[in-house]
Amino acid sequence: MFDPAQAPLGVFDSGVGGLTVLAALKRQLPQEDFIYFGDTARVPYGRKPLEMVRDFALEISQELISRGVKGIVVACNTASAASLPELADKLPVPVWGVVEPGVEVALRMPGQGRIGVLGTEGTLKARAYESHLEAAGREVWSKACPLFVPIVEEGISDSQIARLVAEHYLSERPELQTVILGCTHYPALKGMLQELLGPKVQLVDSAEATAAVVAADLKNLGLVSNEPKTAASIHHLVSGDVTSYLHTAKILGGPLGSVERIYLGQAGRQRDTVSG
Ligand code: DGL
């Protein structure tokens, strides 16, 4: 008999950034199978109109549902800001975003100082973080960092170029107590950002917090897989070039598995499976 608890979990992002969330999910839910969708053909989402990102999010979610996922983790701040809660209303499975878990971690940090939010233009335009943080009475400084995403996708997070770009984005910051990495690509730059911001600034990466929320909800919904497995599977769906995806995924230390190239949208659909 079909048991939905044994189905895989769907996870998606515009590119490799969501692998930081997938890694946290894998740590907290080692027995689960995952299908990860990296929309590398259409990355970046951050500068695209929010309605367009909402359509991408719906299209990807429908693809994941057609593959039998039991829930979907929107491992992208821009897509979370653009498409939640509409996505949750439309889809027949539970949906989780990354913004609220990040906000909760930031608000739990000791102190009442100003909170910085680094994110994409779309996430900032939607005021996804600001609205929650200001409602909690906190002062917020936010900065769009559009060049971070291509730098991470290119696999050059640990370079002089990345450092110069980060210095530029942070040059006019006021005093900050906490900085939220409001894009799932940015944890790849965490070490360097911490160095530039100084040891007193607390950095928030929502990956572990999101994974904890997903793990708790799956348990409450009776959807935790209890099938004994020697190795749970991860299947990657990639809309762009597979070789460069694998290259960057390896640099990020993202968990690899099988990789399939997939074309969504007007180009029609073709599939091509390779192992990673
Ligand atoms: N990693 C995504 C986010 O968290 C998307 C970045 C982009 O594609 O611009 O916002």
Short mmCIF file of C-alpha atoms and ligand atoms in Angstrom, two decimals:
data_model
loop_
_atom_site.label_atom_id
_atom_site.label_comp_id
_atom_site.label_asym_id
_atom_site.label_seq_id
_atom_site.Cartn_x
_atom_site.Cartn_y
_atom_site.Cartn_z
CA MET A 1 0.00 0.00 0.00
CA PHE A 2 1.25 3.54 -0.84
CA ASP A 3 2.70 5.21 2.24
CA PRO A 4 3.28 8.98 1.71
CA ALA A 5 5.85 9.01 4.54
CA GLN A 6 8.22 7.02 2.32
CA ALA A 7 8.04 9.57 -0.54
CA PRO A 8 10.96 11.97 -1.17
CA LEU A 9 11.05 15.61 -0.07
CA GLY A 10 11.30 18.25 -2.79
CA VAL A 11 13.73 21.17 -2.41
CA PHE A 12 14.36 23.97 -4.90
CA ASP A 13 16.33 27.13 -5.57
CA SER A 14 17.33 29.26 -8.56
CA GLY A 15 20.68 27.48 -8.56
CA VAL A 16 23.23 25.97 -6.18
CA GLY A 17 22.35 28.21 -3.19
CA GLY A 18 19.66 25.85 -1.91
CA LEU A 19 22.31 23.14 -1.52
CA THR A 20 23.21 24.89 1.76
CA VAL A 21 19.64 24.12 2.91
CA LEU A 22 19.70 20.61 1.44
CA ALA A 23 22.88 19.86 3.43
CA ALA A 24 21.16 20.97 6.67
CA LEU A 25 18.04 18.92 5.82
CA LYS A 26 20.23 15.89 5.12
CA ARG A 27 21.95 16.31 8.52
CA GLN A 28 18.65 16.54 10.41
CA LEU A 29 16.71 14.00 8.31
CA PRO A 30 19.34 11.45 7.24
CA GLN A 31 16.76 8.78 6.41
CA GLU A 32 14.87 10.89 3.86
CA ASP A 33 15.15 10.77 0.07
CA PHE A 34 15.38 14.17 -1.63
CA ILE A 35 14.73 15.62 -5.07
CA TYR A 36 16.59 18.93 -5.49
CA PHE A 37 15.72 21.29 -8.34
CA GLY A 38 18.37 23.89 -9.28
CA ASP A 39 16.95 26.27 -11.88
CA THR A 40 20.41 27.23 -13.18
CA ALA A 41 19.09 28.07 -16.65
CA ARG A 42 17.08 30.96 -15.17
CA VAL A 43 19.36 32.04 -12.29
CA PRO A 44 19.45 34.75 -10.94
CA TYR A 45 15.91 35.20 -9.64
CA GLY A 46 16.87 38.24 -7.57
CA ARG A 47 16.52 40.85 -10.31
CA LYS A 48 13.46 39.35 -12.01
CA PRO A 49 9.93 40.64 -11.38
CA LEU A 50 8.39 38.93 -8.38
CA GLU A 51 5.42 37.70 -10.51
CA MET A 52 7.85 35.93 -12.83
CA VAL A 53 9.61 34.27 -9.89
CA ARG A 54 6.20 33.21 -8.56
CA ASP A 55 5.44 31.50 -11.90
CA PHE A 56 8.83 29.73 -11.83
CA ALA A 57 8.18 28.57 -8.26
CA LEU A 58 4.78 27.16 -9.22
CA GLU A 59 6.14 25.44 -12.32
CA ILE A 60 9.00 23.81 -10.38
CA SER A 61 6.67 22.77 -7.56
CA GLN A 62 4.34 21.12 -10.04
CA GLU A 63 7.27 19.21 -11.55
CA LEU A 64 8.30 18.05 -8.07
CA ILE A 65 4.74 17.01 -7.25
CA SER A 66 4.52 15.06 -10.51
CA ARG A 67 7.51 13.10 -9.17
CA GLY A 68 5.64 12.23 -5.99
CA VAL A 69 7.22 14.46 -3.32
CA LYS A 70 5.53 14.55 0.10
CA GLY A 71 6.43 18.21 0.76
CA ILE A 72 8.39 21.09 -0.75
CA VAL A 73 11.11 23.23 0.81
CA VAL A 74 11.48 26.56 -1.01
CA ALA A 75 15.24 26.84 -0.39
CA CYS A 76 15.35 30.31 -1.91
CA ASN A 77 14.57 33.59 -0.16
CA THR A 78 13.50 35.33 -3.36
CA ALA A 79 11.06 32.56 -4.28
CA SER A 80 9.85 32.37 -0.64
CA ALA A 81 9.25 36.14 -0.64
CA ALA A 82 7.53 36.04 -4.04
CA SER A 83 5.42 32.92 -3.76
CA LEU A 84 4.54 32.12 -0.15
CA PRO A 85 1.82 31.84 1.10
CA GLU A 86 0.16 31.48 -2.36
CA LEU A 87 2.20 28.36 -3.11
CA ALA A 88 1.09 26.77 0.14
CA ASP A 89 -2.57 27.53 -0.74
CA LYS A 90 -2.33 26.05 -4.22
CA LEU A 91 -0.29 22.89 -3.59
CA PRO A 92 -1.59 19.59 -2.22
CA VAL A 93 1.52 19.04 -0.05
CA PRO A 94 3.08 21.02 2.84
CA VAL A 95 5.39 23.88 1.78
CA TRP A 96 8.16 25.52 3.84
CA GLY A 97 10.07 28.75 3.13
CA VAL A 98 13.38 30.02 4.51
CA VAL A 99 12.47 33.58 5.57
CA GLU A 100 10.52 33.02 8.79
CA PRO A 101 12.98 30.52 10.32
CA GLY A 102 15.77 33.08 9.67
CA VAL A 103 13.76 35.89 11.27
CA GLU A 104 13.14 33.75 14.36
CA VAL A 105 16.84 32.96 14.78
CA ALA A 106 17.74 36.66 14.43
CA LEU A 107 15.15 37.70 17.01
CA ARG A 108 16.40 35.05 19.46
CA MET A 109 19.97 36.41 19.34
CA PRO A 110 20.97 38.26 22.52
CA GLY A 111 20.75 42.09 22.35
CA GLN A 112 18.39 44.61 20.78
CA GLY A 113 20.79 46.27 18.31
CA ARG A 114 20.23 46.99 14.64
CA ILE A 115 19.78 43.98 12.32
CA GLY A 116 21.33 43.97 8.87
CA VAL A 117 19.71 42.03 6.03
CA LEU A 118 21.75 41.07 2.97
CA GLY A 119 19.55 39.70 0.20
CA THR A 120 18.50 39.92 -3.42
CA GLU A 121 16.65 42.91 -4.85
CA GLY A 122 13.45 40.83 -5.06
CA THR A 123 13.60 39.76 -1.41
CA LEU A 124 14.23 43.34 -0.29
CA LYS A 125 11.53 44.72 -2.60
CA ALA A 126 9.02 42.32 -1.05
CA ARG A 127 10.22 43.55 2.41
CA ALA A 128 10.14 39.89 3.43
CA TYR A 129 12.51 40.35 6.39
CA GLU A 130 11.90 44.01 7.18
CA SER A 131 8.16 43.57 7.77
CA HIS A 132 8.71 40.82 10.39
CA LEU A 133 11.69 42.49 12.08
CA GLU A 134 10.12 45.95 12.25
CA ALA A 135 6.91 44.44 13.61
CA ALA A 136 9.07 43.03 16.41
CA GLY A 137 10.32 46.58 17.10
CA ARG A 138 13.79 46.16 15.60
CA GLU A 139 15.75 48.66 13.56
CA VAL A 140 16.80 47.23 10.19
CA TRP A 141 19.43 48.11 7.59
CA SER A 142 19.16 46.18 4.35
CA LYS A 143 21.40 45.89 1.33
CA ALA A 144 20.86 44.14 -2.00
CA CYS A 145 23.98 42.24 -3.08
CA PRO A 146 23.19 41.09 -6.65
CA LEU A 147 26.79 40.19 -7.60
CA PHE A 148 27.08 37.59 -4.83
CA VAL A 149 24.87 35.09 -6.68
CA PRO A 150 26.92 34.86 -9.93
CA ILE A 151 30.10 34.76 -7.82
CA VAL A 152 28.83 31.73 -5.89
CA GLU A 153 27.39 30.05 -9.02
CA GLU A 154 30.79 30.50 -10.68
CA GLY A 155 32.50 28.72 -7.77
CA ILE A 156 34.71 31.74 -6.90
CA SER A 157 33.40 32.55 -3.40
CA ASP A 158 36.88 32.28 -2.01
CA SER A 159 38.52 34.86 -4.29
CA GLN A 160 39.83 38.43 -4.27
CA ILE A 161 36.94 39.45 -6.55
CA ALA A 162 34.40 38.17 -4.01
CA ARG A 163 36.16 40.09 -1.26
CA LEU A 164 36.22 43.37 -3.21
CA VAL A 165 32.53 43.02 -4.03
CA ALA A 166 31.68 42.30 -0.37
CA GLU A 167 33.73 45.32 0.77
CA HIS A 168 31.79 47.46 -1.68
CA TYR A 169 28.38 46.26 -0.43
CA LEU A 170 29.32 46.68 3.23
CA SER A 171 31.10 50.01 2.88
CA GLU A 172 28.22 52.21 4.03
CA ARG A 173 26.81 49.99 6.74
CA PRO A 174 25.83 51.47 10.07
CA GLU A 175 26.70 49.72 13.33
CA LEU A 176 25.10 46.27 13.27
CA GLN A 177 24.51 43.70 15.97
CA THR A 178 23.32 40.88 13.71
CA VAL A 179 23.43 40.23 9.96
CA ILE A 180 20.96 37.89 8.28
CA LEU A 181 22.27 36.09 5.19
CA GLY A 182 18.95 36.57 3.40
CA CYS A 183 19.85 34.55 0.32
CA THR A 184 20.70 30.85 0.33
CA HIS A 185 23.75 31.51 -1.85
CA TYR A 186 25.37 33.77 0.74
CA PRO A 187 26.45 31.13 3.32
CA ALA A 188 29.14 30.23 0.75
CA LEU A 189 30.64 33.66 1.59
CA LYS A 190 30.12 33.35 5.34
CA GLY A 191 33.78 33.16 6.44
CA MET A 192 34.73 36.22 4.43
CA LEU A 193 31.66 38.22 5.51
CA GLN A 194 32.37 37.42 9.15
CA GLU A 195 35.93 38.64 8.70
CA LEU A 196 34.80 41.91 7.12
CA LEU A 197 32.02 42.51 9.66
CA GLY A 198 34.20 41.65 12.64
CA PRO A 199 33.82 38.97 15.33
CA LYS A 200 31.16 40.85 17.34
CA VAL A 201 28.55 40.73 14.57
CA GLN A 202 26.31 37.65 14.76
CA LEU A 203 25.63 36.05 11.37
CA VAL A 204 22.32 34.27 10.73
CA ASP A 205 22.10 31.50 8.15
CA SER A 206 18.55 30.15 8.03
CA ALA A 207 19.49 26.68 6.70
CA GLU A 208 19.66 24.81 10.05
CA ALA A 209 16.62 26.66 11.42
CA THR A 210 14.59 25.80 8.31
CA ALA A 211 15.65 22.15 8.50
CA ALA A 212 14.61 22.03 12.18
CA VAL A 213 11.13 23.40 11.33
CA VAL A 214 10.73 20.89 8.47
CA ALA A 215 11.85 17.98 10.69
CA ALA A 216 9.42 18.95 13.47
CA ASP A 217 6.49 19.43 11.07
CA LEU A 218 7.12 16.13 9.27
CA LYS A 219 7.05 14.40 12.64
CA ASN A 220 3.77 16.09 13.63
CA LEU A 221 2.24 15.21 10.26
CA GLY A 222 3.33 11.54 10.55
CA LEU A 223 5.43 11.99 7.39
CA VAL A 224 8.90 10.97 8.64
CA SER A 225 10.28 8.08 6.61
CA ASN A 226 10.82 5.00 8.73
CA GLU A 227 12.00 2.70 5.97
CA PRO A 228 15.41 1.24 6.84
CA LYS A 229 17.87 2.46 4.20
CA THR A 230 21.60 2.00 3.89
CA ALA A 231 21.92 5.22 1.87
CA ALA A 232 19.06 7.63 1.32
CA SER A 233 18.95 8.99 -2.22
CA ILE A 234 19.37 12.51 -3.58
CA HIS A 235 18.27 13.19 -7.13
CA HIS A 236 19.15 16.57 -8.68
CA LEU A 237 17.14 18.17 -11.46
CA VAL A 238 19.11 20.90 -13.20
CA SER A 239 17.69 23.20 -15.87
CA GLY A 240 21.09 24.54 -17.01
CA ASP A 241 24.50 23.06 -17.72
CA VAL A 242 25.13 19.90 -15.69
CA THR A 243 28.94 20.06 -15.74
CA SER A 244 29.11 23.54 -14.21
CA TYR A 245 26.39 22.60 -11.70
CA LEU A 246 28.44 19.59 -10.54
CA HIS A 247 31.60 21.71 -10.38
CA THR A 248 30.03 24.33 -8.09
CA ALA A 249 28.06 21.79 -6.05
CA LYS A 250 31.35 20.05 -5.24
CA ILE A 251 33.00 23.34 -4.19
CA LEU A 252 30.05 24.02 -1.90
CA GLY A 253 30.32 20.51 -0.46
CA GLY A 254 26.65 19.96 -1.31
CA PRO A 255 25.53 16.35 -1.09
CA LEU A 256 25.64 14.76 -4.52
CA GLY A 257 23.68 11.88 -5.98
CA SER A 258 22.20 11.33 -9.42
CA VAL A 259 21.79 14.34 -11.69
CA GLU A 260 19.24 14.84 -14.44
CA ARG A 261 19.05 17.72 -16.88
CA ILE A 262 15.53 19.02 -17.28
CA TYR A 263 14.04 21.70 -19.48
CA LEU A 264 10.98 23.52 -18.21
CA GLY A 265 8.94 26.28 -19.78
CA GLN A 266 8.55 27.01 -23.46
CA ALA A 267 11.54 24.99 -24.60
CA GLY A 268 9.45 21.88 -23.90
CA ARG A 269 10.69 19.00 -21.84
CA GLN A 270 13.61 16.70 -22.34
CA ARG A 271 15.40 14.55 -19.83
CA ASP A 272 18.91 13.31 -19.64
CA THR A 273 20.20 11.35 -16.62
CA VAL A 274 23.84 11.20 -15.52
CA SER A 275 25.42 10.13 -12.24
CA GLY A 276 27.22 12.58 -10.01
N1 DGL B 1 19.39 31.73 -3.55
C1 DGL B 1 18.27 32.53 -3.86
C2 DGL B 1 17.78 33.32 -2.67
O1 DGL B 1 17.87 32.79 -1.58
C3 DGL B 1 18.19 33.19 -5.20
C4 DGL B 1 19.25 34.12 -5.63
C5 DGL B 1 19.05 34.55 -7.06
O2 DGL B 1 18.78 33.70 -7.90
O3 DGL B 1 19.13 35.77 -7.32
O4 DGL B 1 17.27 34.40 -2.78
#
